[in-house]
Amino acid sequence: MDAPVFAPWSPAFTADPYPAYAELRDRGRVHWFEPTRQWLVPHYADVAALLRDRRLGRTYLHRFTHEEFGRTPPPPGHEPFHTLNDNGLLDLEAPDHTRIRRLVTKAFTPRTVQTLEPTVRRLADELVRELVKNGGGDLLAEVAEPLPVAVIAEMLGIPESDRGLLRPWSADICGMFELNPSEETAARAVRASVEFSAYLRELIAERRARPGGDLVSALISAHDQGERLSEQEMVSTCVLLLNAGHEATVNTTANGWWTLFRHPAELARLRADHGLLSTAVEELMRYDTPLQMFERWVLDDIEIGGTVVPRGSELALLFGSANRDPARFERPAELDLGRADNPHITFGAGVHYCLGAPLARVELAASFGELLRQAPGMRLAAEPEWKPGYVIRGLRELRVDL
C-alpha cells in the first residue's frame, strides 16, 4: 500500500505529522513510500519488536557489499562523513557494535553521569539566570542549545574557548540523517566531518600525553580482554555523543516548552507541583519526540502484517507514530504530565538503545526544573516556526517573555 498521506518535505506535515500517523496506523501495519524507497512502520508493537529483530541492521556492510545488497555505494567525495559515521555505535552491528559498546560503557559509566550532575545543575542555573535577567529571549538559543553542548564539552574536556565550534559541526553532520539530503547538505557534512575529526585527533593526542579525568582519557585507557578502541572509533564515539545527545536534548527542551504553552492546564499543574517533573519529562518526550524516524536495513526477508519485505529493503520505523499508538497508550493524543505507564521509545530499544539516555534525563530535569523555579510566569512571546528537517524535528527558535 502506498502512503501519499506521508509528506516529510511539507512544512504543514512537519509542524503536525500526528493526524497523518493516525491515518497510516488505521490503513495497515506497513506502507511503501516511493519517494524515499522505504517501508513505513507506524505501529508501536511492530516498531518495538523490529528495533530488537536481528534480521535487521543499522548497516549491512558486516554481511554484504553494497553491490551484493543491491545498493549504490556512496560517492567517493562523501567518504569523510561515512568513515566518521560508520565507525560509531549507532551505525554498527555485532561483533563490532558489541565490542565498542562494551569498551565505551567502561568509560561512560553511571558514575560519569552522577559526577556530572552538579555541573549540569550549575550550568542550567547560570543559563536560566541570564535569561531571567534579560527579561526573556530565545529559549532555544539561550538555554536549550548551550546546556548540552557545555555538558558534553565538559565531559570530553574541550576548552571553553573551543565550544562555539561544536554546535555548527553537529548541525552540519546531522543534516545527512534527513531524507534524501542534497549535495549541498552532503558537502557541509563532509567539511564538518573533516574539521571535527581533525580537532578530536589533536585532543586525543594531547590526552595520550597528559591524561585527565575526562571521557577522552577514559576512552583511551578503556580495555577489555586485551581489546582497545582504535583512534577512529574514539573519534566517532565522541562525535556521536555530541550529535545524538545534543540534538535530542535541545529539541526535547524547545519542543517540550512549546507543547506546555499549548496545554496551559497541564503547565499550571506542573508549576503547582514540581514533584511531577520526572514523569513530565518522560511524557513530553513521548508526546512530541525529537527523533521521528529511525531507519534499519532488512538483512533477511521478513513479514509484517502479511506483507513480505525482502532483503535489501529499508524500514522507516516511525517513532512519533508509535509513541501515539492507542493500542499501547491510553488517550495517546492527550498530554498527561503524570502519566505513569509510559514505555515510550524515544530513546530506541534493543542493542541500539541510547547510551546517553541517563545524561539526557539529568539535563532535561535540570533545565525544566530551573525554568519552573526561576521563571514561574514564563510565557510564549511569538508563534515559533519549525526547521525544515523531519527526521530530527525541532523549532528554529522559541521566543519567551517573563
Tab-separated table of C-alpha atoms in Angstrom:
chain	number	residue	atom	x	y	z
A	1	MET	CA	0.000	0.000	0.000
A	2	ASP	CA	1.390	3.425	-0.888
A	3	ALA	CA	1.489	6.276	1.629
A	4	PRO	CA	0.538	9.609	-0.024
A	5	VAL	CA	-0.540	10.975	3.367
A	6	PHE	CA	3.114	10.861	4.463
A	7	ALA	CA	4.690	14.173	3.328
A	8	PRO	CA	8.013	14.715	5.125
A	9	TRP	CA	9.060	17.702	2.992
A	10	SER	CA	5.816	19.593	3.625
A	11	PRO	CA	6.048	22.354	6.282
A	12	ALA	CA	2.460	21.605	7.332
A	13	PHE	CA	3.257	17.918	7.837
A	14	THR	CA	6.448	18.704	9.772
A	15	ALA	CA	4.514	21.087	12.014
A	16	ASP	CA	1.976	18.371	12.873
A	17	PRO	CA	2.586	14.861	11.497
A	18	TYR	CA	0.273	13.201	14.010
A	19	PRO	CA	-3.011	13.172	12.006
A	20	ALA	CA	-1.130	11.523	9.126
A	21	TYR	CA	0.315	8.946	11.515
A	22	ALA	CA	-3.186	8.087	12.756
A	23	GLU	CA	-4.277	7.505	9.162
A	24	LEU	CA	-1.243	5.294	8.470
A	25	ARG	CA	-1.982	3.209	11.572
A	26	ASP	CA	-5.622	2.827	10.515
A	27	ARG	CA	-4.650	1.727	7.000
A	28	GLY	CA	-2.241	-1.046	7.919
A	29	ARG	CA	0.994	-2.173	9.502
A	30	VAL	CA	3.467	-1.343	6.735
A	31	HIS	CA	3.349	1.083	3.796
A	32	TRP	CA	5.620	1.543	0.781
A	33	PHE	CA	6.817	5.151	0.305
A	34	GLU	CA	8.192	5.544	-3.204
A	35	PRO	CA	9.965	8.955	-2.878
A	36	THR	CA	12.493	7.523	-0.377
A	37	ARG	CA	12.014	3.850	-1.357
A	38	GLN	CA	11.309	2.895	2.241
A	39	TRP	CA	8.713	0.827	4.073
A	40	LEU	CA	6.990	2.923	6.752
A	41	VAL	CA	6.120	1.164	10.016
A	42	PRO	CA	3.659	3.175	12.183
A	43	HIS	CA	2.522	0.817	14.998
A	44	TYR	CA	4.106	0.671	18.457
A	45	ALA	CA	4.168	-3.144	18.718
A	46	ASP	CA	5.889	-3.507	15.332
A	47	VAL	CA	8.393	-0.711	15.940
A	48	ALA	CA	9.309	-2.070	19.385
A	49	ALA	CA	9.738	-5.611	18.009
A	50	LEU	CA	11.684	-4.558	14.912
A	51	LEU	CA	14.143	-2.494	16.968
A	52	ARG	CA	15.142	-5.802	18.606
A	53	ASP	CA	14.975	-8.015	15.486
A	54	ARG	CA	18.394	-9.322	14.456
A	55	ARG	CA	17.167	-9.814	10.866
A	56	LEU	CA	17.509	-6.041	10.611
A	57	GLY	CA	20.567	-3.847	10.954
A	58	ARG	CA	21.656	-0.230	11.018
A	59	THR	CA	24.267	-1.330	8.485
A	60	TYR	CA	24.511	-4.230	6.058
A	61	LEU	CA	28.250	-3.979	5.410
A	62	HIS	CA	29.079	-6.584	8.074
A	63	ARG	CA	27.369	-9.140	5.820
A	64	PHE	CA	27.204	-7.774	2.280
A	65	THR	CA	28.952	-5.415	-0.092
A	66	HIS	CA	26.901	-2.519	-1.458
A	67	GLU	CA	26.564	-4.376	-4.759
A	68	GLU	CA	25.501	-7.681	-3.145
A	69	PHE	CA	22.822	-5.787	-1.246
A	70	GLY	CA	21.553	-4.062	-4.375
A	71	ARG	CA	22.699	-0.635	-3.230
A	72	THR	CA	24.842	2.012	-4.911
A	73	PRO	CA	27.991	2.846	-2.934
A	74	PRO	CA	28.111	6.442	-1.646
A	75	PRO	CA	30.077	8.901	-3.808
A	76	PRO	CA	33.845	8.911	-3.052
A	77	GLY	CA	33.598	12.585	-2.116
A	78	HIS	CA	31.347	11.689	0.843
A	79	GLU	CA	33.971	9.349	2.317
A	80	PRO	CA	34.982	11.528	5.326
A	81	PHE	CA	31.369	11.610	6.535
A	82	HIS	CA	30.885	7.861	6.100
A	83	THR	CA	34.178	6.990	7.787
A	84	LEU	CA	33.118	9.075	10.774
A	85	ASN	CA	29.525	7.816	10.838
A	86	ASP	CA	30.169	4.159	10.019
A	87	ASN	CA	32.586	3.723	12.933
A	88	GLY	CA	30.113	4.997	15.524
A	89	LEU	CA	27.951	2.809	17.744
A	90	LEU	CA	24.720	3.933	16.111
A	91	ASP	CA	25.582	2.510	12.682
A	92	LEU	CA	27.415	-0.681	13.630
A	93	GLU	CA	26.208	-4.222	14.219
A	94	ALA	CA	27.744	-7.185	16.050
A	95	PRO	CA	30.516	-8.119	16.519
A	96	ASP	CA	31.955	-4.563	16.177
A	97	HIS	CA	28.995	-2.922	17.925
A	98	THR	CA	29.223	-5.378	20.840
A	99	ARG	CA	32.972	-4.788	21.285
A	100	ILE	CA	32.819	-0.986	21.024
A	101	ARG	CA	29.752	-0.618	23.249
A	102	ARG	CA	31.422	-2.784	25.896
A	103	LEU	CA	34.541	-0.603	25.821
A	104	VAL	CA	32.636	2.710	25.724
A	105	THR	CA	30.455	1.554	28.633
A	106	LYS	CA	33.631	1.041	30.688
A	107	ALA	CA	34.426	4.736	30.152
A	108	PHE	CA	30.929	6.259	30.095
A	109	THR	CA	29.606	4.765	33.325
A	110	PRO	CA	26.668	5.645	35.610
A	111	ARG	CA	29.340	7.215	37.821
A	112	THR	CA	30.271	9.545	34.917
A	113	VAL	CA	26.697	10.830	34.816
A	114	GLN	CA	26.489	11.044	38.604
A	115	THR	CA	29.728	13.050	38.714
A	116	LEU	CA	28.398	15.429	36.041
A	117	GLU	CA	25.099	16.152	37.859
A	118	PRO	CA	26.349	19.127	39.915
A	119	THR	CA	27.913	20.623	36.760
A	120	VAL	CA	24.655	20.169	34.833
A	121	ARG	CA	22.655	21.852	37.603
A	122	ARG	CA	25.157	24.738	37.862
A	123	LEU	CA	25.139	25.343	34.100
A	124	ALA	CA	21.327	25.192	33.932
A	125	ASP	CA	21.089	27.633	36.833
A	126	GLU	CA	23.512	30.082	35.145
A	127	LEU	CA	21.789	29.937	31.747
A	128	VAL	CA	18.289	30.412	33.182
A	129	ARG	CA	19.512	33.168	35.492
A	130	GLU	CA	20.826	35.066	32.442
A	131	LEU	CA	17.532	34.572	30.571
A	132	VAL	CA	15.628	35.940	33.592
A	133	LYS	CA	17.998	38.904	33.899
A	134	ASN	CA	17.309	39.768	30.242
A	135	GLY	CA	13.547	39.537	30.766
A	136	GLY	CA	13.230	36.673	28.262
A	137	GLY	CA	14.583	35.942	24.783
A	138	ASP	CA	15.046	32.881	22.591
A	139	LEU	CA	14.764	29.920	24.939
A	140	LEU	CA	16.248	27.616	22.322
A	141	ALA	CA	19.410	29.660	21.689
A	142	GLU	CA	19.918	30.847	25.260
A	143	VAL	CA	19.131	27.737	27.326
A	144	ALA	CA	18.224	24.659	25.272
A	145	GLU	CA	21.283	24.706	22.976
A	146	PRO	CA	24.126	25.864	25.238
A	147	LEU	CA	23.376	23.438	28.093
A	148	PRO	CA	24.026	20.056	26.396
A	149	VAL	CA	26.940	21.492	24.389
A	150	ALA	CA	28.575	22.755	27.587
A	151	VAL	CA	27.927	19.454	29.382
A	152	ILE	CA	29.344	17.286	26.594
A	153	ALA	CA	32.301	19.642	26.171
A	154	GLU	CA	32.926	19.424	29.906
A	155	MET	CA	32.674	15.641	29.747
A	156	LEU	CA	35.133	15.416	26.836
A	157	GLY	CA	37.461	18.028	28.310
A	158	ILE	CA	37.040	20.524	25.445
A	159	PRO	CA	38.223	24.013	26.451
A	160	GLU	CA	35.546	26.692	26.801
A	161	SER	CA	37.154	28.764	24.052
A	162	ASP	CA	36.533	25.965	21.502
A	163	ARG	CA	32.919	25.164	22.405
A	164	GLY	CA	31.444	27.506	19.822
A	165	LEU	CA	32.725	25.130	17.129
A	166	LEU	CA	30.670	22.160	18.313
A	167	ARG	CA	27.089	23.173	17.549
A	168	PRO	CA	27.718	24.111	13.874
A	169	TRP	CA	29.681	20.881	13.318
A	170	SER	CA	26.880	18.848	14.883
A	171	ALA	CA	24.149	20.562	12.856
A	172	ASP	CA	26.019	20.092	9.568
A	173	ILE	CA	26.748	16.404	10.201
A	174	CYS	CA	23.161	15.692	11.302
A	175	GLY	CA	21.861	17.166	8.040
A	176	MET	CA	22.832	13.849	6.415
A	177	PHE	CA	20.288	11.963	8.518
A	178	GLU	CA	17.379	13.719	6.794
A	179	LEU	CA	15.522	12.066	3.907
A	180	ASN	CA	17.228	12.387	0.503
A	181	PRO	CA	19.816	15.020	1.570
A	182	SER	CA	21.013	17.413	-1.132
A	183	GLU	CA	24.572	17.565	-2.452
A	184	GLU	CA	24.965	20.917	-0.670
A	185	THR	CA	23.961	19.244	2.620
A	186	ALA	CA	26.472	16.459	1.936
A	187	ALA	CA	29.253	18.974	1.237
A	188	ARG	CA	28.608	20.712	4.576
A	189	ALA	CA	28.567	17.353	6.378
A	190	VAL	CA	31.843	16.287	4.766
A	191	ARG	CA	33.528	19.563	5.698
A	192	ALA	CA	32.291	19.319	9.292
A	193	SER	CA	33.386	15.661	9.496
A	194	VAL	CA	36.910	16.555	8.356
A	195	GLU	CA	37.222	19.529	10.732
A	196	PHE	CA	35.677	17.828	13.775
A	197	SER	CA	37.740	14.659	13.244
A	198	ALA	CA	40.967	16.648	12.964
A	199	TYR	CA	40.100	18.576	16.133
A	200	LEU	CA	39.390	15.384	18.075
A	201	ARG	CA	42.574	13.666	16.852
A	202	GLU	CA	44.567	16.567	18.276
A	203	LEU	CA	42.623	16.349	21.531
A	204	ILE	CA	43.248	12.579	21.740
A	205	ALA	CA	46.980	13.132	21.154
A	206	GLU	CA	47.038	15.684	23.994
A	207	ARG	CA	45.252	13.272	26.351
A	208	ARG	CA	47.618	10.440	25.456
A	209	ALA	CA	50.466	12.697	26.543
A	210	ARG	CA	48.656	14.196	29.551
A	211	PRO	CA	45.679	12.067	30.696
A	212	GLY	CA	42.990	13.754	32.785
A	213	GLY	CA	39.684	12.925	34.405
A	214	ASP	CA	37.694	13.464	31.201
A	215	LEU	CA	35.908	10.956	28.973
A	216	VAL	CA	38.503	11.114	26.186
A	217	SER	CA	41.189	9.990	28.660
A	218	ALA	CA	38.841	7.235	29.861
A	219	LEU	CA	38.209	6.069	26.280
A	220	ILE	CA	41.970	5.911	25.658
A	221	SER	CA	42.533	3.761	28.742
A	222	ALA	CA	39.404	1.573	28.339
A	223	HIS	CA	40.348	-2.024	27.633
A	224	ASP	CA	38.712	-5.419	27.861
A	225	GLN	CA	40.372	-8.790	27.289
A	226	GLY	CA	43.250	-7.062	25.565
A	227	GLU	CA	40.989	-5.051	23.237
A	228	ARG	CA	41.070	-1.257	22.945
A	229	LEU	CA	39.286	1.335	20.846
A	230	SER	CA	41.032	2.448	17.674
A	231	GLU	CA	41.589	6.173	17.262
A	232	GLN	CA	38.842	6.311	14.610
A	233	GLU	CA	36.418	4.545	16.954
A	234	MET	CA	37.218	7.083	19.685
A	235	VAL	CA	36.672	9.991	17.285
A	236	SER	CA	33.365	8.523	16.052
A	237	THR	CA	32.220	7.853	19.641
A	238	CYS	CA	32.886	11.449	20.709
A	239	VAL	CA	31.034	12.835	17.671
A	240	LEU	CA	28.085	10.510	18.286
A	241	LEU	CA	27.870	11.595	21.933
A	242	LEU	CA	27.682	15.219	20.831
A	243	ASN	CA	25.314	14.721	17.899
A	244	ALA	CA	22.864	12.242	19.403
A	245	GLY	CA	22.821	13.588	22.956
A	246	HIS	CA	22.883	17.185	21.933
A	247	GLU	CA	20.238	17.128	19.190
A	248	ALA	CA	17.817	15.128	21.342
A	249	THR	CA	18.190	17.324	24.430
A	250	VAL	CA	17.949	20.631	22.551
A	251	ASN	CA	14.823	19.648	20.649
A	252	THR	CA	13.144	17.940	23.616
A	253	THR	CA	13.602	21.141	25.630
A	254	ALA	CA	12.254	23.532	22.999
A	255	ASN	CA	9.544	21.197	21.654
A	256	GLY	CA	8.574	20.395	25.250
A	257	TRP	CA	8.055	24.016	26.256
A	258	TRP	CA	6.122	24.693	23.051
A	259	THR	CA	3.907	21.731	23.988
A	260	LEU	CA	3.429	23.105	27.528
A	261	PHE	CA	2.475	26.556	26.245
A	262	ARG	CA	-0.233	24.896	24.118
A	263	HIS	CA	-1.529	22.961	27.150
A	264	PRO	CA	-1.955	25.678	29.802
A	265	ALA	CA	-3.844	23.432	32.234
A	266	GLU	CA	-1.007	20.883	32.283
A	267	LEU	CA	1.592	23.660	32.574
A	268	ALA	CA	-0.294	25.091	35.547
A	269	ARG	CA	-0.409	21.596	37.060
A	270	LEU	CA	3.382	21.264	36.738
A	271	ARG	CA	4.012	24.748	38.115
A	272	ALA	CA	1.876	23.877	41.128
A	273	ASP	CA	3.641	20.549	41.705
A	274	HIS	CA	7.326	20.329	40.764
A	275	GLY	CA	7.230	16.741	42.026
A	276	LEU	CA	5.704	15.891	38.628
A	277	LEU	CA	8.947	16.857	36.866
A	278	SER	CA	10.228	13.321	36.297
A	279	THR	CA	7.043	11.965	34.711
A	280	ALA	CA	6.534	15.292	32.898
A	281	VAL	CA	9.888	14.963	31.105
A	282	GLU	CA	9.023	11.401	30.027
A	283	GLU	CA	5.580	12.487	28.816
A	284	LEU	CA	6.989	15.418	26.819
A	285	MET	CA	9.435	13.013	25.140
A	286	ARG	CA	6.565	10.669	24.282
A	287	TYR	CA	4.148	13.344	23.176
A	288	ASP	CA	6.485	15.002	20.661
A	289	THR	CA	9.692	13.022	20.210
A	290	PRO	CA	12.615	14.896	18.621
A	291	LEU	CA	13.583	11.785	16.597
A	292	GLN	CA	10.579	10.998	14.427
A	293	MET	CA	12.070	8.183	12.361
A	294	PHE	CA	14.733	5.510	12.845
A	295	GLU	CA	15.855	3.530	9.801
A	296	ARG	CA	17.027	-0.076	9.601
A	297	TRP	CA	18.051	-2.343	6.724
A	298	VAL	CA	16.361	-5.686	6.078
A	299	LEU	CA	19.162	-8.288	6.118
A	300	ASP	CA	16.850	-11.299	5.649
A	301	ASP	CA	13.293	-11.358	4.296
A	302	ILE	CA	10.703	-10.547	6.954
A	303	GLU	CA	6.919	-10.483	7.040
A	304	ILE	CA	4.933	-7.620	8.591
A	305	GLY	CA	1.160	-7.938	8.692
A	306	GLY	CA	1.077	-10.297	5.725
A	307	THR	CA	3.449	-8.199	3.607
A	308	VAL	CA	6.822	-9.767	2.792
A	309	VAL	CA	9.540	-7.135	2.970
A	310	PRO	CA	12.521	-8.501	1.029
A	311	ARG	CA	16.199	-8.422	1.914
A	312	GLY	CA	17.796	-5.182	0.696
A	313	SER	CA	14.814	-3.048	1.718
A	314	GLU	CA	14.953	-0.178	4.196
A	315	LEU	CA	12.424	0.142	7.006
A	316	ALA	CA	11.497	3.550	8.409
A	317	LEU	CA	10.341	2.989	11.974
A	318	LEU	CA	8.061	5.911	12.859
A	319	PHE	CA	8.849	6.722	16.498
A	320	GLY	CA	6.470	9.686	16.527
A	321	SER	CA	3.600	7.454	15.413
A	322	ALA	CA	4.497	4.584	17.760
A	323	ASN	CA	4.515	6.976	20.735
A	324	ARG	CA	0.906	7.998	19.915
A	325	ASP	CA	-0.428	4.498	19.213
A	326	PRO	CA	-3.759	3.960	21.050
A	327	ALA	CA	-3.075	0.216	21.088
A	328	ARG	CA	-0.320	0.915	23.639
A	329	PHE	CA	-1.076	4.275	25.257
A	330	GLU	CA	-4.341	5.280	26.866
A	331	ARG	CA	-5.576	8.601	25.429
A	332	PRO	CA	-2.342	8.970	23.408
A	333	ALA	CA	-3.259	12.340	21.868
A	334	GLU	CA	-3.687	13.873	25.338
A	335	LEU	CA	-0.798	15.360	27.275
A	336	ASP	CA	-0.764	13.888	30.794
A	337	LEU	CA	2.273	15.025	32.784
A	338	GLY	CA	1.501	12.469	35.479
A	339	ARG	CA	1.323	9.514	33.057
A	340	ALA	CA	2.666	6.513	34.961
A	341	ASP	CA	2.568	3.786	32.292
A	342	ASN	CA	4.819	5.365	29.678
A	343	PRO	CA	7.162	2.978	27.827
A	344	HIS	CA	7.877	5.469	25.022
A	345	ILE	CA	10.572	4.557	22.520
A	346	THR	CA	12.134	7.991	22.130
A	347	PHE	CA	15.495	6.526	23.208
A	348	GLY	CA	15.074	3.453	20.992
A	349	ALA	CA	15.260	-0.156	22.163
A	350	GLY	CA	17.419	-3.248	21.809
A	351	VAL	CA	21.171	-3.116	21.248
A	352	HIS	CA	20.965	0.450	19.911
A	353	TYR	CA	19.161	1.838	22.957
A	354	CYS	CA	20.574	5.323	23.552
A	355	LEU	CA	23.741	5.144	25.640
A	356	GLY	CA	23.293	8.776	26.689
A	357	ALA	CA	19.695	8.429	27.936
A	358	PRO	CA	20.625	8.819	31.642
A	359	LEU	CA	22.592	12.009	30.901
A	360	ALA	CA	19.779	13.412	28.722
A	361	ARG	CA	17.315	12.868	31.583
A	362	VAL	CA	19.604	14.702	34.025
A	363	GLU	CA	19.950	17.638	31.620
A	364	LEU	CA	16.221	17.851	30.928
A	365	ALA	CA	15.309	17.679	34.624
A	366	ALA	CA	17.847	20.423	35.368
A	367	SER	CA	16.752	22.850	32.642
A	368	PHE	CA	12.991	22.331	33.106
A	369	GLY	CA	13.442	22.488	36.887
A	370	GLU	CA	15.375	25.764	36.824
A	371	LEU	CA	12.900	27.370	34.408
A	372	LEU	CA	9.995	26.355	36.642
A	373	ARG	CA	11.751	27.763	39.713
A	374	GLN	CA	13.279	30.945	38.328
A	375	ALA	CA	10.739	31.845	35.629
A	376	PRO	CA	7.356	30.735	37.006
A	377	GLY	CA	5.466	33.179	34.780
A	378	MET	CA	7.344	32.432	31.537
A	379	ARG	CA	5.058	32.755	28.515
A	380	LEU	CA	5.266	32.492	24.761
A	381	ALA	CA	6.233	35.745	23.029
A	382	ALA	CA	5.829	34.679	19.386
A	383	GLU	CA	4.477	31.684	17.472
A	384	PRO	CA	7.510	29.539	16.580
A	385	GLU	CA	8.424	28.049	13.193
A	386	TRP	CA	9.683	24.529	12.597
A	387	LYS	CA	13.016	23.865	10.911
A	388	PRO	CA	12.627	22.050	7.574
A	389	GLY	CA	14.102	18.745	8.817
A	390	TYR	CA	11.623	15.975	9.634
A	391	VAL	CA	13.740	13.048	10.918
A	392	ILE	CA	15.341	15.197	13.637
A	393	ARG	CA	12.459	17.583	14.233
A	394	GLY	CA	12.866	20.878	16.049
A	395	LEU	CA	11.991	24.565	16.166
A	396	ARG	CA	14.037	27.407	14.688
A	397	GLU	CA	13.595	29.414	17.892
A	398	LEU	CA	11.245	29.750	20.840
A	399	ARG	CA	10.846	33.335	21.993
A	400	VAL	CA	9.569	33.844	25.531
A	401	ASP	CA	8.693	36.714	27.876
A	402	LEU	CA	8.877	36.594	31.645
